[in-house]
mmCIF file of C-alpha atoms in Angstrom:
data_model
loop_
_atom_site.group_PDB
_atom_site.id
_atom_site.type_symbol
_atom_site.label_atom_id
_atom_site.label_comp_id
_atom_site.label_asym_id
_atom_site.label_seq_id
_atom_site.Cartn_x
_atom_site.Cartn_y
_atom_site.Cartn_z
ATOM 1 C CA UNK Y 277 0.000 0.000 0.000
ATOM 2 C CA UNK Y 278 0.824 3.379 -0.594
ATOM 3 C CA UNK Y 279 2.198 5.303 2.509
ATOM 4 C CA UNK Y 280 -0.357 7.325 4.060
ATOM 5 C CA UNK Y 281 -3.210 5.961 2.787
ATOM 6 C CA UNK Y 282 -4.442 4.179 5.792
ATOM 7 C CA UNK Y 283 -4.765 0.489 6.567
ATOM 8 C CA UNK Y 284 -8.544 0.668 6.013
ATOM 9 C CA UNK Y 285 -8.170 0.439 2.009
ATOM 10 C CA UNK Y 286 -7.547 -3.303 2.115
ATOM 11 C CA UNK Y 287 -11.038 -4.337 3.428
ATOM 12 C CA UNK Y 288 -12.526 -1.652 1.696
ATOM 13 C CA UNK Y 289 -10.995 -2.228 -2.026
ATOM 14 C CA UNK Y 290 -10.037 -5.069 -4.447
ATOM 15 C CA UNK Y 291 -6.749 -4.970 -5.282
ATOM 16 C CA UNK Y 292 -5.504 -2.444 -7.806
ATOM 17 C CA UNK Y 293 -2.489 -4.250 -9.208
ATOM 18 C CA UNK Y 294 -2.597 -7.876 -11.445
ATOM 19 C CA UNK Y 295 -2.683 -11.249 -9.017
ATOM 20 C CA UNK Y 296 0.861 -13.130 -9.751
ATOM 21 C CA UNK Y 297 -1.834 -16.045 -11.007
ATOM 22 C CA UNK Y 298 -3.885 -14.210 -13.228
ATOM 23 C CA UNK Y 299 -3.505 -14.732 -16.562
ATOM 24 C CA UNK Y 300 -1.896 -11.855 -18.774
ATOM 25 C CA UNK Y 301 -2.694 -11.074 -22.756
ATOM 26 C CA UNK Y 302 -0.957 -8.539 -25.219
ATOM 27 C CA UNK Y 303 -3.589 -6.232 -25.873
ATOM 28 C CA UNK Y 304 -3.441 -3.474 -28.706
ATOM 29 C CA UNK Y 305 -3.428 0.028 -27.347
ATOM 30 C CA UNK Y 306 -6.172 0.437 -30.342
ATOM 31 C CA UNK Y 307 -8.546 -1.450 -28.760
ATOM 32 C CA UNK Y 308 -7.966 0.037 -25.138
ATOM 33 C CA UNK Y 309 -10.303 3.530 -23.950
ATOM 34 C CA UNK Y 310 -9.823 5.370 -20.832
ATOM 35 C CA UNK Y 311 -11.508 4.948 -17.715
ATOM 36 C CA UNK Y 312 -14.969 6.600 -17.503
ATOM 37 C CA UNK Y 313 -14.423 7.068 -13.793
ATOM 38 C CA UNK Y 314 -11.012 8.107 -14.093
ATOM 39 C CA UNK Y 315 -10.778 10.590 -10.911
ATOM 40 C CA UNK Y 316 -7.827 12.178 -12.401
ATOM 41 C CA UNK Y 317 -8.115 15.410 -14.579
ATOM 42 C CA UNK Y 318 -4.597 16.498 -14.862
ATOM 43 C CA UNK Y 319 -1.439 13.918 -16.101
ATOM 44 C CA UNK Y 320 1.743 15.190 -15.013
ATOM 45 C CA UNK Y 321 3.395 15.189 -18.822
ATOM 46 C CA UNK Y 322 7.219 15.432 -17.107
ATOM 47 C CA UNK Y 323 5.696 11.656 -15.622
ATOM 48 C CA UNK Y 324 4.796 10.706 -18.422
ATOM 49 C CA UNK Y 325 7.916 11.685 -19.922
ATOM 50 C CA UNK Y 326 10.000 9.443 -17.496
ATOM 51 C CA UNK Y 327 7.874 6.544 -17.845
ATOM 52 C CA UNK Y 328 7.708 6.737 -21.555
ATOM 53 C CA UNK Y 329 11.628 6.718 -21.435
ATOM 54 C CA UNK Y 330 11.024 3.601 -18.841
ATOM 55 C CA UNK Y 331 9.512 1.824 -20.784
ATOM 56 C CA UNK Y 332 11.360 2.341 -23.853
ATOM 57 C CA UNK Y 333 14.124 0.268 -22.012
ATOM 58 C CA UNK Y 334 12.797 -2.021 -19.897
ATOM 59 C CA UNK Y 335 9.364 -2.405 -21.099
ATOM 60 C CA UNK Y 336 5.997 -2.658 -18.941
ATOM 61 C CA UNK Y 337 7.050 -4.065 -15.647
ATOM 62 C CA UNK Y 338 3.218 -4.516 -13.923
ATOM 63 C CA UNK Y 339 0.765 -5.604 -16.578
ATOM 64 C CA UNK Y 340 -2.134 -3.077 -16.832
ATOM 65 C CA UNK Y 341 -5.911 -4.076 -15.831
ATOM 66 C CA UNK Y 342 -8.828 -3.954 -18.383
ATOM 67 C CA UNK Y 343 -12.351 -4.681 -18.466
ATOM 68 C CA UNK Y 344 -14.067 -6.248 -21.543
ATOM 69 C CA UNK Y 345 -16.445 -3.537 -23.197
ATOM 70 C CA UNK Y 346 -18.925 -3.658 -25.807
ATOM 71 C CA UNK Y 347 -15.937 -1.769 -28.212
ATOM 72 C CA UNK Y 348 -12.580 -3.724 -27.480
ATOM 73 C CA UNK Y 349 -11.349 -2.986 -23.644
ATOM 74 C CA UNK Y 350 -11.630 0.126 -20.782
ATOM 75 C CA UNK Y 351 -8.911 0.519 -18.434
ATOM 76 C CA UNK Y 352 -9.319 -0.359 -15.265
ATOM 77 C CA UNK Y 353 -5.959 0.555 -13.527
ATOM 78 C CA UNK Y 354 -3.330 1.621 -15.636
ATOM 79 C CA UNK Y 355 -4.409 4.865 -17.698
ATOM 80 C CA UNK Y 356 -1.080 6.089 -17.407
ATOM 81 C CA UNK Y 357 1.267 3.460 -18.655
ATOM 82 C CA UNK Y 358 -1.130 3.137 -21.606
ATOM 83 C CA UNK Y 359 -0.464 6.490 -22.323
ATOM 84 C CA UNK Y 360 3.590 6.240 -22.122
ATOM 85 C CA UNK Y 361 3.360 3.113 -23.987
ATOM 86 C CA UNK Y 362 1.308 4.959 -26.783
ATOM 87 C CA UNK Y 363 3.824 7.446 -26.805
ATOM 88 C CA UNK Y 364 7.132 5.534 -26.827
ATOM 89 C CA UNK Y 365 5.600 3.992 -29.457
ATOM 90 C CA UNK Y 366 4.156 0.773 -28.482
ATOM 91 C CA UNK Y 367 1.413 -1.455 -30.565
ATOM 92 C CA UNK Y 368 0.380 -3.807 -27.380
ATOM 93 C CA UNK Y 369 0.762 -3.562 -23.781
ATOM 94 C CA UNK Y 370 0.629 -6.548 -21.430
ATOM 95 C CA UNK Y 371 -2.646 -6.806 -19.838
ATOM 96 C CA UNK Y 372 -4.967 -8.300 -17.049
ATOM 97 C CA UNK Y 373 -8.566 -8.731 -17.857
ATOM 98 C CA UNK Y 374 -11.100 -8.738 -15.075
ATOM 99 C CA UNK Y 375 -15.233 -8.898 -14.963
ATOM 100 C CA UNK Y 376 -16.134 -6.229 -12.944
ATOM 101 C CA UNK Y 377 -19.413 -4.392 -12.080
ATOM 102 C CA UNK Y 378 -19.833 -0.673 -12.691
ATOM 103 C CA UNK Y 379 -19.034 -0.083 -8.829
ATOM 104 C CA UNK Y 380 -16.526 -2.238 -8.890
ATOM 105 C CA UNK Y 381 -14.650 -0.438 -11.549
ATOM 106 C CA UNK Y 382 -15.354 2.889 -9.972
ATOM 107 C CA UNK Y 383 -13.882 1.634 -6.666
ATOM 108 C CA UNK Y 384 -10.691 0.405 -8.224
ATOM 109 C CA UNK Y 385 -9.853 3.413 -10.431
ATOM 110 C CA UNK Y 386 -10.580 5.911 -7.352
ATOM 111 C CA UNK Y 387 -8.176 3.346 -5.431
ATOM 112 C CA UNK Y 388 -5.323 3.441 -8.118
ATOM 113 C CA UNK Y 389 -4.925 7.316 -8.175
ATOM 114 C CA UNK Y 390 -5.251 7.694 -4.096
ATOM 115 C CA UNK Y 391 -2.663 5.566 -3.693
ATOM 116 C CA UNK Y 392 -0.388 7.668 -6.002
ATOM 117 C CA UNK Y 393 -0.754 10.514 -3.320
ATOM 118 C CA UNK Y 394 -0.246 12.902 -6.228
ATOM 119 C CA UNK Y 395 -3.659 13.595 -7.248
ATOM 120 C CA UNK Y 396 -4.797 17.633 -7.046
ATOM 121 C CA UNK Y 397 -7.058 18.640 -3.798
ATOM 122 C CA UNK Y 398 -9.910 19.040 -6.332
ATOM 123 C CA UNK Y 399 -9.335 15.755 -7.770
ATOM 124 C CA UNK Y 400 -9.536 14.268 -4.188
ATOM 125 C CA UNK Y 401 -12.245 16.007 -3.066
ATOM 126 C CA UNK Y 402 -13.894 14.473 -6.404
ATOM 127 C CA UNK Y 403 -12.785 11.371 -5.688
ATOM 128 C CA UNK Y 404 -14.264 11.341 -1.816
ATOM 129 C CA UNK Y 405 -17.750 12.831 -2.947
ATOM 130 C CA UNK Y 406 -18.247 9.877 -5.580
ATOM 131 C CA UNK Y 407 -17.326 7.325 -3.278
ATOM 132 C CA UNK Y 408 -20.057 8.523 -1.059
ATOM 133 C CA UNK Y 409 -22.605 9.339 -3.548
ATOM 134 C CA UNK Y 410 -21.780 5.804 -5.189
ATOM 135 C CA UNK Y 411 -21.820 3.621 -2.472
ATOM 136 C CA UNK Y 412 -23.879 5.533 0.029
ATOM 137 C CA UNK Y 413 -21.693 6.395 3.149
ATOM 138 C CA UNK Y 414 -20.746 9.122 5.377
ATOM 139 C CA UNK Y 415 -17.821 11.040 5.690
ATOM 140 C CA UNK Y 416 -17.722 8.898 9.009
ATOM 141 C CA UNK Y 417 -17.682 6.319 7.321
ATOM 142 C CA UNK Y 418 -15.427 6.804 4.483
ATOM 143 C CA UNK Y 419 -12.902 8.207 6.743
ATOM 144 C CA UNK Y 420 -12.904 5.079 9.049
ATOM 145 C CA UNK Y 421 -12.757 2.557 5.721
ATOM 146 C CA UNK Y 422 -9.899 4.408 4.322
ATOM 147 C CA UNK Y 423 -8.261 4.809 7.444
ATOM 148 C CA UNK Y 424 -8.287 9.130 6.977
ATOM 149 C CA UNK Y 425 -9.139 11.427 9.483
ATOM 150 C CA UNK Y 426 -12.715 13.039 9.216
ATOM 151 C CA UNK Y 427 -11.815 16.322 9.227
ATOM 152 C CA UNK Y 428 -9.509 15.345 5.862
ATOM 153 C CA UNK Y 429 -12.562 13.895 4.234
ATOM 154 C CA UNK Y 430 -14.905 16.691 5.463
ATOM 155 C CA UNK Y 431 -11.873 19.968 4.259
ATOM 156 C CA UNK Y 432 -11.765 18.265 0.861
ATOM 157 C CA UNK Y 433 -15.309 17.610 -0.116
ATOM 158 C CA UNK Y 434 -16.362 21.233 1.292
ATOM 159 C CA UNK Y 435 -13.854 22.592 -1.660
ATOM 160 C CA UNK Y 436 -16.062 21.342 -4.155
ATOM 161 C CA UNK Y 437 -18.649 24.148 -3.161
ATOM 162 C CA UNK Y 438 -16.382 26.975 -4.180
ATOM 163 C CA UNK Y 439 -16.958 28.555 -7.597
ATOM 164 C CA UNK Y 440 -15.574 26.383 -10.522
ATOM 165 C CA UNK Y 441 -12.121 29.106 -11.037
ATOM 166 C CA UNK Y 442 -11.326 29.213 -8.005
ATOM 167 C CA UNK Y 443 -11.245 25.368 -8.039
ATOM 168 C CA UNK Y 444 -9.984 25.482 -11.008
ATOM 169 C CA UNK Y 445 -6.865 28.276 -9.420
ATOM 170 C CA UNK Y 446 -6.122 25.216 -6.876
ATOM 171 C CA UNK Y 447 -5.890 22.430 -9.301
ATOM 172 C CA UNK Y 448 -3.445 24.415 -11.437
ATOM 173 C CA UNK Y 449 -1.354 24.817 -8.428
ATOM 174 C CA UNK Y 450 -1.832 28.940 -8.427
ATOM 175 C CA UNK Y 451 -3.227 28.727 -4.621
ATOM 176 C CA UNK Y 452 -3.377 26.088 -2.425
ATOM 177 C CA UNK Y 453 -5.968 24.121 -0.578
ATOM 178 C CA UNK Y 454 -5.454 26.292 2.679
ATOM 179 C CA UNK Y 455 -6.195 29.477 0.820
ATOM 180 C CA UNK Y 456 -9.437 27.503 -1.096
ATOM 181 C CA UNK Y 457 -10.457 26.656 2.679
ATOM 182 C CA UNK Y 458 -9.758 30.805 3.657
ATOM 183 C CA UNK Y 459 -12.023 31.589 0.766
ATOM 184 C CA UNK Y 460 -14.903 29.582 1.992
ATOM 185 C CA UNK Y 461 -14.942 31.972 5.101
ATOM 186 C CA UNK Y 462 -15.848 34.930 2.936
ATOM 187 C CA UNK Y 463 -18.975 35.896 3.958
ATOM 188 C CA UNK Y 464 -19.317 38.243 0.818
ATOM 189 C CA UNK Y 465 -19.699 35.586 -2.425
ATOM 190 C CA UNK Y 466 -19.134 37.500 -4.876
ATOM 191 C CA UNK Y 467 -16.033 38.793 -3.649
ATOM 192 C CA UNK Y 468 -14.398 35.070 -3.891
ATOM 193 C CA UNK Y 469 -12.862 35.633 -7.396
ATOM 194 C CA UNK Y 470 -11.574 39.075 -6.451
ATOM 195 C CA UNK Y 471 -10.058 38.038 -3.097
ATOM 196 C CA UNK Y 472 -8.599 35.434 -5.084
ATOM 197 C CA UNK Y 473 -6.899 37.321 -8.020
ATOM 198 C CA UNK Y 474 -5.341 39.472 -4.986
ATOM 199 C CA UNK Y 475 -3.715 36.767 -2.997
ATOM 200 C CA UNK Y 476 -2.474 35.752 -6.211
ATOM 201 C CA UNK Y 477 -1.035 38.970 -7.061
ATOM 202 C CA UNK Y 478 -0.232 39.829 -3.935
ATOM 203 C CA UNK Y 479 1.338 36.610 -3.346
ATOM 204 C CA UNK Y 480 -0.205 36.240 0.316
ATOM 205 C CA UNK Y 481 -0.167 33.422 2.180
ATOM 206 C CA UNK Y 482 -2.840 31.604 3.960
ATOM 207 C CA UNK Y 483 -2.754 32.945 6.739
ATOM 208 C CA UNK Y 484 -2.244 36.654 5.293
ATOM 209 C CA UNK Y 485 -4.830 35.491 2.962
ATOM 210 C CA UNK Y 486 -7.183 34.239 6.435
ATOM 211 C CA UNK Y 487 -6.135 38.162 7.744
ATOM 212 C CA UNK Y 488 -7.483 39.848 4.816
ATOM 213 C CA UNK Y 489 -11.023 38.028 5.006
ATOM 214 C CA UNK Y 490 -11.476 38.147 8.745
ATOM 215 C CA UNK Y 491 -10.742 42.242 7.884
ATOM 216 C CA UNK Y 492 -13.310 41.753 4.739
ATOM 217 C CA UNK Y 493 -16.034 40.487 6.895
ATOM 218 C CA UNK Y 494 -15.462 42.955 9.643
ATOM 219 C CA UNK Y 495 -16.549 45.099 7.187
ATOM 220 C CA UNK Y 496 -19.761 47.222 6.846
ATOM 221 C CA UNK Y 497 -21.151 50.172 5.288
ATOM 222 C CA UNK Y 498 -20.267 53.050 7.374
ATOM 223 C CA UNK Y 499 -24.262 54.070 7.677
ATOM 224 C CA UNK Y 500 -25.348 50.845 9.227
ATOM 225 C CA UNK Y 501 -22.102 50.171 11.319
ATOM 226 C CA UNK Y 502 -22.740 49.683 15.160
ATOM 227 C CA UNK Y 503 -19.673 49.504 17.876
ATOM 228 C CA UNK Y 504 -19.362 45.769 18.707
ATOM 229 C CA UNK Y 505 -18.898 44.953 22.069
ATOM 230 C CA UNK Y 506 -16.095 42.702 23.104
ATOM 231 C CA UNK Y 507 -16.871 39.157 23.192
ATOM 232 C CA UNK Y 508 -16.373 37.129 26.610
ATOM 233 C CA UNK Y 509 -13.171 35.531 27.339
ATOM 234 C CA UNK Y 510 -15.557 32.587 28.037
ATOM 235 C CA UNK Y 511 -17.602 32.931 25.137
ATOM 236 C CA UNK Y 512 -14.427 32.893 22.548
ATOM 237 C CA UNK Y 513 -13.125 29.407 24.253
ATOM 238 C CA UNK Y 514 -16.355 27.849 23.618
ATOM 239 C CA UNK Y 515 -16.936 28.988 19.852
ATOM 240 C CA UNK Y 516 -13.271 27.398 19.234
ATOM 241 C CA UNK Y 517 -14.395 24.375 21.328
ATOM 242 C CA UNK Y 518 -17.418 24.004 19.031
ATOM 243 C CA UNK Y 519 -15.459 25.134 15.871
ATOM 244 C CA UNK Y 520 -12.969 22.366 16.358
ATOM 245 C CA UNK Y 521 -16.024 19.467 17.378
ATOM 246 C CA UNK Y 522 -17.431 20.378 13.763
ATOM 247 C CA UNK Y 523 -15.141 21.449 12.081
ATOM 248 C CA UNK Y 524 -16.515 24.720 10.786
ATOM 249 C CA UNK Y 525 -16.758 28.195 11.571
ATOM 250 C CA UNK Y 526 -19.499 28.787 14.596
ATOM 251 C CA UNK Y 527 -19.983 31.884 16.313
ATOM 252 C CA UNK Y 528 -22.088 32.720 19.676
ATOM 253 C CA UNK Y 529 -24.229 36.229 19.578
ATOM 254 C CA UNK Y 530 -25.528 37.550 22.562
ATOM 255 C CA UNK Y 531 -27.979 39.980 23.064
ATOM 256 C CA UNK Y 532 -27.243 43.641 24.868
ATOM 257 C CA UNK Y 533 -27.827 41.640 28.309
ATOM 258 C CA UNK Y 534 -26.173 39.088 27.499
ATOM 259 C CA UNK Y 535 -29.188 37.048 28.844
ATOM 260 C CA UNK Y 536 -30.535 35.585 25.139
ATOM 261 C CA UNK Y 537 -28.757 34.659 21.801
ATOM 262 C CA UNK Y 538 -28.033 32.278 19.069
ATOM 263 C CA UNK Y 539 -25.507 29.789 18.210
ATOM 264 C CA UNK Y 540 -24.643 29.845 14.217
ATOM 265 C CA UNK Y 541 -23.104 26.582 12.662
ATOM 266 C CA UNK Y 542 -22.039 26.885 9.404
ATOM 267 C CA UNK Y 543 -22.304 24.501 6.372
ATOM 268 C CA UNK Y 544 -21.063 24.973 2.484
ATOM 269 C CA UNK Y 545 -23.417 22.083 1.250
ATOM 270 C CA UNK Y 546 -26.028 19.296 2.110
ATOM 271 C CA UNK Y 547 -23.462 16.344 2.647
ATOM 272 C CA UNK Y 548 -21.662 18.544 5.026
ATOM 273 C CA UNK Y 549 -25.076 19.375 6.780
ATOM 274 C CA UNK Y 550 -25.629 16.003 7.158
ATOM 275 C CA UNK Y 551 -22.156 15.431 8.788
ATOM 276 C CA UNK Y 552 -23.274 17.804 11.574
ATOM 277 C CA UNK Y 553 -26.310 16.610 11.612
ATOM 278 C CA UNK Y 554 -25.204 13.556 12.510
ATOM 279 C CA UNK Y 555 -22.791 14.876 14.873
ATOM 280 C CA UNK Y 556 -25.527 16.660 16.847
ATOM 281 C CA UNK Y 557 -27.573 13.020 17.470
ATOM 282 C CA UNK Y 558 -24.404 11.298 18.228
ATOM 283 C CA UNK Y 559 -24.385 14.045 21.194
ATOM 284 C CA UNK Y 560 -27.895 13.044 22.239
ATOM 285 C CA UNK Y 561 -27.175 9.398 21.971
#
């Protein structure tokens, strides 16, 4: 197993790579289409590079996994040595075929690219949401199969609620994850892409980045602005306390006697509703 992927992934997946016993056939890269549930997006083309230069002198090492379709073969695990062999100029590669189900197939070429640990955030976060939508868990319980903290599971998937640039800005590698999870504080939308552009240009880090939207959000039109009184030393430890049991932004308002208020718990989409949802009955339980 890959390091760092947890020591969950062996009850939860198939194996990615071709059994020792398993037959293998020379397949023609003609005949062979990519993965439909390919997770990845973006192929490193320096990889590819080395691999194509790999193979060009000692050949395909680990036999590449296929799945009989109704025109020739899909890959199953393997998109990427297909593509080095096609460019180093390759007819066949050796191959594994397998009968597999729809989720089976899904499940195996999710497993293939975590295990690479190079994927993009985005294409992780991807990854994570179809594994739940697909085969109907919680973050929970995802994170316990894969052997991943919760929180990991939880920061990832909320990135996929961010507008499609600025997801777009952290696959190319222009910001990172850290200042897609800053953004998702900005209380002000339509600001995101702005804020963005001026982190970029500004070159700010996260937490400069975190700075500039805490000072965003403190803002209001002069007309309408009231003087805030301090919150209570007390007050502050519990709204981290909270903030770090669900791990998103909360924040405690009092009235002017302090004697009412409201506790806010924020979400950034239904799955992540749900995870505090279910956080909130595992309290009561």
């Amino acid at each position: 197993m890959a390091k760092g992927l947890g020591k969950g992934l062996n009850a939860f997946f198939s194996n990615a790579e071709a059994d020792s016993e398993e037959t293998i056939q020379e397949i023609r890269l003609s005949e062979i289409r990519p993965n439909p549930y390919q997770p990845r997006k973006i192929f490193d083309e320096a990889a590819i590079e080395e691999l194509k230069q790999s193979i060009r002198e000692h050949g395909i090492l680990q036999p590449v996994i296929l799945r009989k379709s109704i025109k020739g073969f899909e890959i199953v695990a393997g998109e990427r040595r297909c593509r080095a062999a096609r460019e180093a100029g390759l007819e066949k590669v050796p191959s594994v075929i397998r009968e597999l189900t729809e989720k089976q197939m899904m499940e195996l070429a999710i497993l293939e690219n975590l295990q690479r640990e190079d994927l993009t955030p985005m294409e992780e976060a991807a990854a994570y949401q179809q594994l739940i939508e697909k085969l109907k868990m919680t973050q929970e319980e995802l994170a316990k199969r894969l052997g991943k903290s919760r929180p990991h599971i939880a920061n990832h998937i909320r990135l996929l609620s961010l507008p499609p640039k600025i997801q777009e800005l952290i696959s190319s590698g222009k910001i990172t994850m850290g200042h897609g999870r800053a953004l998702l504080g900005l209380r002000q939308k339509e600001k995101v892409q702005a804020t963005a552009d001026r982190a970029i240009k500004e070159g700010l880090n996260v937490r400069q980045l975190e700075q500039l939207i805490h000072h965003l959000n403190e803002l209001v039109p002069r007309e309408t602005k009231k003087v805030k009184q301090p919150k209570d030393i007390f007050i502050k430890a519990q709204e981290t306390s909270l903030r770090e049991r669900f791990g998103t932004p909360v924040s405690i308002k009092q009235n002017k006697n302090q004697n009412k208020g409201k506790i806010e718990i924020e979400f950034f989409s239904k799955d992540d509703l749900d995870r505090i949802l279910q956080i909130l009955d595992q309290e009561r339980s």
